[in-house]
GROMACS .gro file of C-alpha atoms in nm:
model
  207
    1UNK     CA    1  11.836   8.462  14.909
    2UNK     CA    2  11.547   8.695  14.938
    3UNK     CA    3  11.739   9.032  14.931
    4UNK     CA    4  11.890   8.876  14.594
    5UNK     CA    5  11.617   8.815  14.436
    6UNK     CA    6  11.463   9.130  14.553
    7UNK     CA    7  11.789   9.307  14.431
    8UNK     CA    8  11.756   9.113  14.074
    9UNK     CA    9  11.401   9.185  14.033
   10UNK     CA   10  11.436   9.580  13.972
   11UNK     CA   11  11.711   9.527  13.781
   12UNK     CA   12  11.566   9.322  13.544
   13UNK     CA   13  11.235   9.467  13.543
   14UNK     CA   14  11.451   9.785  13.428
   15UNK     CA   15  11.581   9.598  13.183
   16UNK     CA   16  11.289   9.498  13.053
   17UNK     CA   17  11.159   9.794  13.044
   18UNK     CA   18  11.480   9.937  12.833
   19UNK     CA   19  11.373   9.687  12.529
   20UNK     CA   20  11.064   9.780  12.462
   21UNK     CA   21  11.146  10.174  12.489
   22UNK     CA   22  11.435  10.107  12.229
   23UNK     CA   23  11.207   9.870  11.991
   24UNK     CA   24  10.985  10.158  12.049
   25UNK     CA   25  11.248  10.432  11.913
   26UNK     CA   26  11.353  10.226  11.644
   27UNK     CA   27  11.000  10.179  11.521
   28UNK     CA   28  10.907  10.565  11.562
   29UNK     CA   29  11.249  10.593  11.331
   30UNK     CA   30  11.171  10.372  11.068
   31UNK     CA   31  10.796  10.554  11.026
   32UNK     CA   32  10.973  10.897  11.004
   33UNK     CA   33  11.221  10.723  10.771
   34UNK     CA   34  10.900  10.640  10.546
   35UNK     CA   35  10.743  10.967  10.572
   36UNK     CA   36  11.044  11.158  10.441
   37UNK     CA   37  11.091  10.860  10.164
   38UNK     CA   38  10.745  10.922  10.071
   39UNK     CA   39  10.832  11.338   9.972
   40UNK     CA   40  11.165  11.263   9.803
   41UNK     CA   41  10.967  10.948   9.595
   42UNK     CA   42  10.697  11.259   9.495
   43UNK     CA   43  10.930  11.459   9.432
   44UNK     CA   44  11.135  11.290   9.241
   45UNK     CA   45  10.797  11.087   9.027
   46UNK     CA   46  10.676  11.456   8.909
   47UNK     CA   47  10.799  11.370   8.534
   48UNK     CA   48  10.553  11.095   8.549
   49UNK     CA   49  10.781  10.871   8.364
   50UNK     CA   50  10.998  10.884   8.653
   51UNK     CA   51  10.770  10.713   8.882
   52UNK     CA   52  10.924  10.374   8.909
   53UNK     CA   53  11.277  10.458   8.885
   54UNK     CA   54  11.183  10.679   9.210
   55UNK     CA   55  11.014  10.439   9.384
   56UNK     CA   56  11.287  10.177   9.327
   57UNK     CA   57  11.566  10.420   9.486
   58UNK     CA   58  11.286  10.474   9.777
   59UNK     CA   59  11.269  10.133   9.815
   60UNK     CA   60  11.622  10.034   9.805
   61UNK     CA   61  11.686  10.388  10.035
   62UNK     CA   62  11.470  10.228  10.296
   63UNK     CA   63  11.637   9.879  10.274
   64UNK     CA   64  12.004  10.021  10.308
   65UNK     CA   65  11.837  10.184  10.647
   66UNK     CA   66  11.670   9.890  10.828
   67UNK     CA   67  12.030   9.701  10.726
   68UNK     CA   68  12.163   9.950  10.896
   69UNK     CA   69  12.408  10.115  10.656
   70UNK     CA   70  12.457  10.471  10.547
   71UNK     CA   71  12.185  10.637  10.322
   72UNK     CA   72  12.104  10.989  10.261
   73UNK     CA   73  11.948  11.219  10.016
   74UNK     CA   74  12.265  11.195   9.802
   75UNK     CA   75  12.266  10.810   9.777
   76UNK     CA   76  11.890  10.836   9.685
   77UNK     CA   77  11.995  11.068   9.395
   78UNK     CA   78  12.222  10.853   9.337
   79UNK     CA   79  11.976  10.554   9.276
   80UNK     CA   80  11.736  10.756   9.108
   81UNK     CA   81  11.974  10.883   8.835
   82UNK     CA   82  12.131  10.454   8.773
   83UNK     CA   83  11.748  10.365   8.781
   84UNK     CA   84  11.603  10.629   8.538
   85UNK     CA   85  11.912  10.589   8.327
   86UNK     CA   86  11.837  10.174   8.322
   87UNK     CA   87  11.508  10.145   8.330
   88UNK     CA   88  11.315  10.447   8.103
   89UNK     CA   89  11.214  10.190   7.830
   90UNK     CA   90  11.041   9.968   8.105
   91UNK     CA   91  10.895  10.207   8.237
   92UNK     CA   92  10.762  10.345   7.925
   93UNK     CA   93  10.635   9.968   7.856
   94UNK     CA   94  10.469   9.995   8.182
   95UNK     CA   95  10.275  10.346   8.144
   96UNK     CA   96  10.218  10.191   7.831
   97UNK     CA   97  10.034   9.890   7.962
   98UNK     CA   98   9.836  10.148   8.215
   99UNK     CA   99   9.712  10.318   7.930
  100UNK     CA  100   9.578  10.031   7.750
  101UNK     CA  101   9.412   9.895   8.024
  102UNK     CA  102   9.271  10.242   8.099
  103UNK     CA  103   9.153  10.246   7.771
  104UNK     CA  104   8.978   9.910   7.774
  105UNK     CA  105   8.774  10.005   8.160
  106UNK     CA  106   8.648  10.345   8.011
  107UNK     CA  107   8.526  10.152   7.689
  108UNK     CA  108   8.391   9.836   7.873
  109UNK     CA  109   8.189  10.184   8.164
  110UNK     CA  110   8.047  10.329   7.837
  111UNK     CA  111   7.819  10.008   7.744
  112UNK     CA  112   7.971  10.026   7.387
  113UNK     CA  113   8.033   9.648   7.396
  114UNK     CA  114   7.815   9.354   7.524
  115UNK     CA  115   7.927   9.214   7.859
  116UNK     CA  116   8.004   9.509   8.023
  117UNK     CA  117   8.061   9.396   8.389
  118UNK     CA  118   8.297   9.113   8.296
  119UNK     CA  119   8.484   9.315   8.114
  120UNK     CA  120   8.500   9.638   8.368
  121UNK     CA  121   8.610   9.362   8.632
  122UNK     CA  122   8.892   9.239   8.381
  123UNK     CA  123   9.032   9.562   8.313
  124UNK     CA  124   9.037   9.627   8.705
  125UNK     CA  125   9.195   9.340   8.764
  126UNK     CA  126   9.389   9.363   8.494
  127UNK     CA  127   9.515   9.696   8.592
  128UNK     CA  128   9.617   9.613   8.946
  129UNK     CA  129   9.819   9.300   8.862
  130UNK     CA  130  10.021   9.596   8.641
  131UNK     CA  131  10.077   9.833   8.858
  132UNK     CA  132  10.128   9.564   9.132
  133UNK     CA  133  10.431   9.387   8.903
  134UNK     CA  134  10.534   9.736   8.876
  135UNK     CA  135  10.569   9.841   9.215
  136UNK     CA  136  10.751   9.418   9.326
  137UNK     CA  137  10.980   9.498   9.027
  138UNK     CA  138  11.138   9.846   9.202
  139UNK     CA  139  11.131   9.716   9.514
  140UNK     CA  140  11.346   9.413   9.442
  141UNK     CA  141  11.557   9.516   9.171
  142UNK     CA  142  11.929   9.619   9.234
  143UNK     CA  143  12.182   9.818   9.035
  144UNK     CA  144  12.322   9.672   8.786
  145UNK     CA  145  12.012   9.423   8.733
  146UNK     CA  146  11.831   9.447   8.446
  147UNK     CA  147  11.456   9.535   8.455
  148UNK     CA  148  11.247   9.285   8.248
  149UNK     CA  149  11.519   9.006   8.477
  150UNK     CA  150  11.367   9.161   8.783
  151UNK     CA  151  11.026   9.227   8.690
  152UNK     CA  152  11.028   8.810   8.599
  153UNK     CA  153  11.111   8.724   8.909
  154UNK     CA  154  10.853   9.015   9.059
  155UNK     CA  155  10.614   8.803   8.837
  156UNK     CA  156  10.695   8.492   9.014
  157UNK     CA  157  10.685   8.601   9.393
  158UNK     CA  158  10.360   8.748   9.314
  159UNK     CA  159  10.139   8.496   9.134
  160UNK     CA  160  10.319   8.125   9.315
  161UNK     CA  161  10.583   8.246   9.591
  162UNK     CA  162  10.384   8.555   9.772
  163UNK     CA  163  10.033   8.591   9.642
  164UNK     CA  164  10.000   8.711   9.985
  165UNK     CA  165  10.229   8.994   9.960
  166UNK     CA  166  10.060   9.139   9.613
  167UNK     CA  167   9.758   9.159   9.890
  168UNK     CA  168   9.883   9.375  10.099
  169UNK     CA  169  10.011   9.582   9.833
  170UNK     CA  170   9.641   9.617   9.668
  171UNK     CA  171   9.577   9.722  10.036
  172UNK     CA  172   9.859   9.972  10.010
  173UNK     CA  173   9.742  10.110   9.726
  174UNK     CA  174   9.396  10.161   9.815
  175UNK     CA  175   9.516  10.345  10.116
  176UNK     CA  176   9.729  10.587   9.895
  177UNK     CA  177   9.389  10.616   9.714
  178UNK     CA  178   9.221  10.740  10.037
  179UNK     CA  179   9.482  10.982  10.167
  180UNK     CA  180   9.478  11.137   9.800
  181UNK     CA  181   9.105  11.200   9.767
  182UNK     CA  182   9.071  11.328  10.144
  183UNK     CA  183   9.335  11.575  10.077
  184UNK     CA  184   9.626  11.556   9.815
  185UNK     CA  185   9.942  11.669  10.002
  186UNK     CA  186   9.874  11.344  10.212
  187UNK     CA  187  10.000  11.146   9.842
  188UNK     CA  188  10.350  11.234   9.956
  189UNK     CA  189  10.369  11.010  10.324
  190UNK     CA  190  10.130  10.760  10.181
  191UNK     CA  191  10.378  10.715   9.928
  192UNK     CA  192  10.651  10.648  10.166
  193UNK     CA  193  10.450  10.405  10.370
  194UNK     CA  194  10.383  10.221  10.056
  195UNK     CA  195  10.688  10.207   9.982
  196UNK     CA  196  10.782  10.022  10.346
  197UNK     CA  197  10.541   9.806  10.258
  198UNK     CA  198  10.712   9.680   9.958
  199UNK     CA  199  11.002   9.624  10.087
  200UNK     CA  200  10.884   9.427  10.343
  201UNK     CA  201  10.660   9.235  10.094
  202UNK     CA  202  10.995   9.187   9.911
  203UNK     CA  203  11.168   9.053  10.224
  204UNK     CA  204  10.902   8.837  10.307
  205UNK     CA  205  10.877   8.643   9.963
  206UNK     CA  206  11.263   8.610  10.033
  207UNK     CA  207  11.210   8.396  10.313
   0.00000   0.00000   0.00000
């Protein structure tokens, strides 16, 4: 009994030892997976009002590879063209809304109009509930669904289903932030990892 046990132990011990050194590979994968999102997302947001339609085929890009289906740079184009094609006017509506709300924090910083602070921290927050519902809206939206439909139900999961999630994606955010100011070519992975993020945050609010 004591030479079986001995003989199990290894074995399973190497087993054990297996798991974590896989998990380990497909974790490593997944953050490479990100990083090259992150320069085809860049690449692909240079016309500015291409941003979200790019992120959105990032986002779905990513999902298709932790299902474990097929996904390369052509089915990324792919998404890109179906999501620019669909969703141009909301975008415009959402660039739109930036600019207003830009407008109103540089207005409320100049000390043109009584009650400056409240209003700088209304435009703030005003601002990153926008670009919040903005980024939930790509992530969960799927050819063939129409954007204001998704960005409702973005609008949802945010404010009652997964407050929590829009956290994490403020904290996303303000990492992009950081890796931008401490040296710009750093936007492009920072990109991709925020983009992992929101499709986790999406698969979370899911649940």
């Amino acid at each position: 009994m004591g030479k079986t046990m001995g003989a199990a132990g290894p074995e399973a011990g190497g087993e054990a030892a297996v798991r974590p050194t896989a998990h380990g590979r497909l974790r490593f994968a997944l953050f490479a997976e990100c990083l090259l999102t992150g320069v085809w997302v860049v690449l692909a947001a240079l016309p500015v009002i291409t941003l979200l339609p790019a992120f959105a085929a990032g986002c779905a890009h990513l999902g298709r590879h932790l299902d474990g289906e097929r996904s390369t740079w052509r089915d990324f184009l792919a998404g890109l063209r179906e999501a620019t094609r669909s969703g141009w006017r909301f975008s415009l509506l959402w660039w739109a809304a930036l600019a207003l709300l830009g407008f109103d924090l540089r207005v409320a910083r100049s000390g043109a109009l009584p009650g400056g602070p409240a209003l700088i921290a209304v435009s703030v927050v005003g601002l990153l509930a926008v670009v919040v519902l903005g980024l939930r809206t790509a992530a969960l939206r799927r050819p063939g669904t129409a954007w204001p439909d998704a960005a409702r139900t973005a609008a949802r999961q945010g404010l009652t289903v997964d407050p929590g999630g829009s956290l994490l994606l403020i904290g996303g955010l303000a990492v992009l932030a950081v890796a931008a100011w401490q040296m710009l070519p750093l936007i492009a992975p920072a990109s991709g990892a925020l983009a992992g993020c929101a499709v986790a945050v999406e698969r979370r609010a899911r649940v």
